[in-house]
Amino acid sequence: GAPLVVIAGPCVIEDYDTTLQAAEFLKTVTDRLGIPFIFKASYDKANRSSVHSFRGPGPDLGLDILRRVKERLHVPVLSDVHTESQIGPAAQVLDIIQTPAFLCRQTDFITAVAATGKIINIKKGQFLAPWDITQVVEKARTAGNENILITERGAMFGYNNLVVDFRAIPIMQQQTGKPVIFDATHSVQLPGGQGTCSGGQREFVPCLARAAVAAGADGIFLEVHRNPDKALCDGPNSLPLEQVEPLLTALVAIRQAATEQAGHA
Amino acid sequence: GAPLVVIAGPCVIEDYDTTLQAAEFLKTVTDRLGIPFIFKASYDKANRSSVHSFRGPGPDLGLDILRRVKERLHVPVLSDVHTESQIGPAAQVLDIIQTPAFLCRQTDFITAVAATGKIINIKKGQFLAPWDITQVVEKARTAGNENILITERGAMFGYNNLVVDFRAIPIMQQQTGKPVIFDATHSVQLPGGQGTCSGGQREFVPCLARAAVAAGADGIFLEVHRNPDKALCDGPNSLPLEQVEPLLTALVAIRQAATEQAGHA
Amino acid sequence: GAPLVVIAGPCVIEDYDTTLQAAEFLKTVTDRLGIPFIFKASYDKANRSSVHSFRGPGPDLGLDILRRVKERLHVPVLSDVHTESQIGPAAQVLDIIQTPAFLCRQTDFITAVAATGKIINIKKGQFLAPWDITQVVEKARTAGNENILITERGAMFGYNNLVVDFRAIPIMQQQTGKPVIFDATHSVQLPGGQGTCSGGQREFVPCLARAAVAAGADGIFLEVHRNPDKALCDGPNSLPLEQVEPLLTALVAIRQAATEQAGHA
Amino acid sequence: GAPLVVIAGPCVIEDYDTTLQAAEFLKTVTDRLGIPFIFKASYDKANRSSVHSFRGPGPDLGLDILRRVKERLHVPVLSDVHTESQIGPAAQVLDIIQTPAFLCRQTDFITAVAATGKIINIKKGQFLAPWDITQVVEKARTAGNENILITERGAMFGYNNLVVDFRAIPIMQQQTGKPVIFDATHSVQLPGGQGTCSGGQREFVPCLARAAVAAGADGIFLEVHRNPDKALCDGPNSLPLEQVEPLLTALVAIRQAATEQAGHA
């Protein structure tokens, strides 16, 4: 089967140097393991819990940093947009444009992103059933774009908690025919769970990432940080850099085992 | 205590005549019962399940119809906006601007609506805990606007179902000091429950509306239709016109009883 | 319509004197309001979170106390049983035998309680959908007993939390034809929420009780205590005695208003 | 690390011959793969949705069949009990006594099973948070028994659906120090989802079993049937026999990969 894809990077761009360092580290590890790698970083966190949270460098500086990382390391880059006006500039730089989970039902927004012709990575809303994503994919396809990824990032489970229903992976693959990525870091968020920001349980990232690959996910989305406790965004659910290589090594082996079995089922 | 407020109207503007007729009917009934009334209708359903669903007349025609209804009947009017570019024109006509539940976490959008100085009716996301709304209200307040309503419309409960947690009404009232409206029609939606559109259980509208007023809601939001089975939008959860007056009569009596008891508690 | 029924008493029998006092207090209040009253107290809390929790006086002493209260005050009495061996002695004293929510799927147990011919009050499991209770009622009916009450006490909502879905009240009434009681105190439990015992939110008891009656409940189940903070069981969700009369007064008025409207719907 | 354990067999004993055949088949496969195997079959389905469902041969005949299978094949056997009176006879035959999920909060029942000194397999209730199981394990330990297994089988997710939260596996392992088994067949039940019986989604059994082993489960519990569509119980969620060996082969490889990574984390 196809190799496992990894989309990884810091939650938010803090500055050029640390962004480049993270990208270099991840490129080195994924090259060594033979894993296709896409670098991910956000530049505008437009939907933080609190109005006082750090939002990132904004589109102009953020896209410039991503462009420089891309040219320097020759890695494809992914980031997310939040309004229709952000789409055009993003399409000049990004290889994959990601749409936020909360916005997955905004028809005009999804079709406008798809209309760029870029690969679109649709994050499934925390409020959608797996089969509901079919209608969202259909919206993107009406814009003439078939290069669609779907990202699973958990479903609301009571208040301030998410649960990952791993049945969603085969369901969405079968109903849409598109690859399904598992977002291992946002799936361990505790939304709003710290009052003015979301908490997280980074200790479960490896456990859930392994489970997702075993369940058949086509790729893994990981937010990483050199020092998660000092991250300006989503530190509580970011994976420390030194845990990346052992985790990816396991994921490659698990994918091999899972794929062989799926061939018999 | 303050009288119960009613926000009501058709889900979507179908044309001027039926919109005016619905508004006239509702004004007559609420006048007779002494209930403050705000007329509600949407003109752009921007987040329907399917790209093929009816979206309404759009902002230009929609706002024109609402302006004419407002001038003819002297009723305040409410509608919802979906992008920042829709806010300015809406503020020229509407008395209350409503923000959609899916968009309650978009910081720039909430503050831009609040910055109009109009009353803002924030629908609580299906993915928020009651206490999470406090941060959303805070975003609106940073724009210098204290005229804020919060609307409860249910929380995700498994797939394709919503449940109303009536504890949310006193929690949100106490944490924000703002009035809480209960959206009796969207709370009975079965999101995505009919494949390409959302289903609904209109038979539970009176039951949940009565419960909300008994629980202390400051107002009720109702979508109504002369013939729900022929409605172009949200028919499955719209209340037939002829059920409006008996329901509102009961709600006024229930509010009286609930308010007296709350004085003792 | 039929008057609202009230089932009330302390969570657990602590001793004869306090049990009698609670029953006298409740009888006086309900007589004054013209409300049919059933006295409730448990004598064996067989499913507490922790093995170290207070369980009550046990069946022998507990049933003796209930028998004395019943003879002294001429009130019907209700308590719950947990094993088949407890059923026979309970049927000698109790007017209504209640089956615990966790045990609602135990076929032999439900049919054995029903076979006593006593009124059976079936608490709906926290894990059942409203329509699932129909099969439980059917099990009781196969034992030849049609005197069945159903008690709603909330459904699991994420971890350590319950939510009351008020749609359940009309659904269960219509599907079974039996009266539905709303357990206002256990519905505000936070199961397991304090580590070794369940927490509770007694401040929401009046709010949810009012909502339930407005939604059409045939009766209310309330656990009360003279001093909830010192109760040996379920203090966090027990209503203080002094709040009983204002609450019941409101419930009677709300039922009147809700019943009139239901006649029009 | 320790090898993966497999607990498997038919949902219910239909007769001696098919029970023996299933056990022989499973023993052969697990021997070939070097997997420790425990044979499982129930003889009294005491909590079926409907009073009209097939319940099995009952304790006398059921235990006799299990005794004969055990002696013939030299495999340890597991079954479940539902009342205190069933415990004694079961302890004469069974190597592991399983307690049903619905009964996990019945203090006397859990301690009575533990008091037999047999290994006790506690199924976690669909209504428990992962950390709530700690109190249940403590109840068993007060009976002097440390030979405790915990089985995860999903948590209620809205109505008539279960979701498996794979974070529960490491949480329960760490909080109790006991092995955690994943019940791959009951986790795909749709409780009550077919009106008078529970539905199931057997197509997800391999997916979730692989995910559980990747997440760190110590063992897998599987219900199997030669012809699931003709099974007298739980056919909709039973795995066909021919899928057992490919699945177990994958699970062994996944466990190897997951265990190596866990050593680095």
GROMACS .gro file of C-alpha atoms in nm, chain A residues 131 155-157 161-167 170-171 187-190 201 204 206-208 210-216 243 246-248 250 253-254 257-258 261-262 264-265, chain D residues 131 155-157 161-167 170-171 187-190 201 204 206-208 210-216 243 246-248 250 253-254 257-258 261-262 264-265:
model
   84
  131TRP     CA    1  -2.089   1.022   0.733
  155ALA     CA    2  -1.590   1.448   1.832
  156MET     CA    3  -1.750   1.630   2.123
  157PHE     CA    4  -1.801   1.398   2.419
  161ASN     CA    5  -1.372   1.678   2.615
  162LEU     CA    6  -1.323   1.510   2.279
  163VAL     CA    7  -1.329   1.142   2.197
  164VAL     CA    8  -1.187   0.983   1.884
  165ASP     CA    9  -1.419   0.731   1.726
  166PHE     CA   10  -1.180   0.520   1.520
  167ARG     CA   11  -1.468   0.374   1.321
  170PRO     CA   12  -1.280   0.347   0.752
  171ILE     CA   13  -1.624   0.507   0.724
  187SER     CA   14  -0.764   1.501   1.932
  188VAL     CA   15  -0.617   1.518   2.283
  189GLN     CA   16  -0.737   1.874   2.343
  190LEU     CA   17  -0.969   1.944   2.630
  201GLN     CA   18  -0.322   1.566   2.728
  204PHE     CA   19  -0.190   1.037   2.495
  206PRO     CA   20   0.159   0.843   2.093
  207CYS     CA   21  -0.118   0.609   2.211
  208LEU     CA   22  -0.379   0.762   1.981
  210ARG     CA   23  -0.054   0.432   1.703
  211ALA     CA   24  -0.423   0.342   1.729
  212ALA     CA   25  -0.509   0.557   1.427
  213VAL     CA   26  -0.246   0.399   1.205
  214ALA     CA   27  -0.356   0.056   1.321
  215ALA     CA   28  -0.713   0.150   1.235
  216GLY     CA   29  -0.605   0.240   0.882
  243GLN     CA   30   0.961   1.180   2.098
  246PRO     CA   31   1.051   0.669   1.818
  247LEU     CA   32   0.685   0.738   1.750
  248LEU     CA   33   0.722   0.754   1.372
  250ALA     CA   34   0.649   0.254   1.552
  253ALA     CA   35   0.585  -0.080   1.161
  254ILE     CA   36   0.222  -0.069   1.268
  257ALA     CA   37   0.120  -0.493   1.002
  258ALA     CA   38  -0.221  -0.334   0.965
  261GLN     CA   39  -0.411  -0.785   0.766
  262ALA     CA   40  -0.649  -0.556   0.580
  264HIS     CA   41  -0.701  -1.060   0.418
  265ALA     CA   42  -1.021  -0.904   0.556
  926TRP     CA   43  -1.086   0.650   3.635
  950ALA     CA   44  -1.884   0.411   2.662
  951MET     CA   45  -2.230   0.546   2.587
  952PHE     CA   46  -2.221   0.803   2.307
  956ASN     CA   47  -2.433   0.387   2.020
  957LEU     CA   48  -2.102   0.318   2.194
  958VAL     CA   49  -1.767   0.482   2.137
  959VAL     CA   50  -1.433   0.343   2.246
  960ASP     CA   51  -1.209   0.601   2.410
  961PHE     CA   52  -0.866   0.448   2.369
  962ARG     CA   53  -0.719   0.684   2.628
  965PRO     CA   54  -0.338   0.356   2.955
  966ILE     CA   55  -0.546   0.539   3.217
  982SER     CA   56  -1.756  -0.236   2.154
  983VAL     CA   57  -1.918  -0.245   1.813
  984GLN     CA   58  -2.266  -0.310   1.951
  985LEU     CA   59  -2.542  -0.065   1.878
  996GLN     CA   60  -2.118  -0.354   1.326
  999PHE     CA   61  -1.533  -0.271   1.256
 1001PRO     CA   62  -1.066  -0.587   1.310
 1002CYS     CA   63  -1.019  -0.209   1.290
 1003LEU     CA   64  -1.088  -0.154   1.660
 1005ARG     CA   65  -0.586  -0.341   1.587
 1006ALA     CA   66  -0.630   0.007   1.737
 1007ALA     CA   67  -0.661  -0.135   2.088
 1008VAL     CA   68  -0.344  -0.339   2.064
 1009ALA     CA   69  -0.163  -0.039   1.917
 1010ALA     CA   70  -0.291   0.167   2.209
 1011GLY     CA   71  -0.140  -0.084   2.453
 1038GLN     CA   72  -1.117  -1.393   0.987
 1041PRO     CA   73  -0.534  -1.300   0.980
 1042LEU     CA   74  -0.652  -1.066   1.254
 1043LEU     CA   75  -0.449  -1.231   1.531
 1045ALA     CA   76  -0.168  -0.861   1.262
 1048ALA     CA   77   0.291  -0.774   1.484
 1049ILE     CA   78   0.124  -0.453   1.605
 1052ALA     CA   79   0.578  -0.248   1.719
 1053ALA     CA   80   0.379  -0.069   1.987
 1056GLN     CA   81   0.791   0.242   2.091
 1057ALA     CA   82   0.645   0.252   2.439
 1059HIS     CA   83   1.118   0.495   2.420
 1060ALA     CA   84   0.833   0.720   2.539
   0.00000   0.00000   0.00000
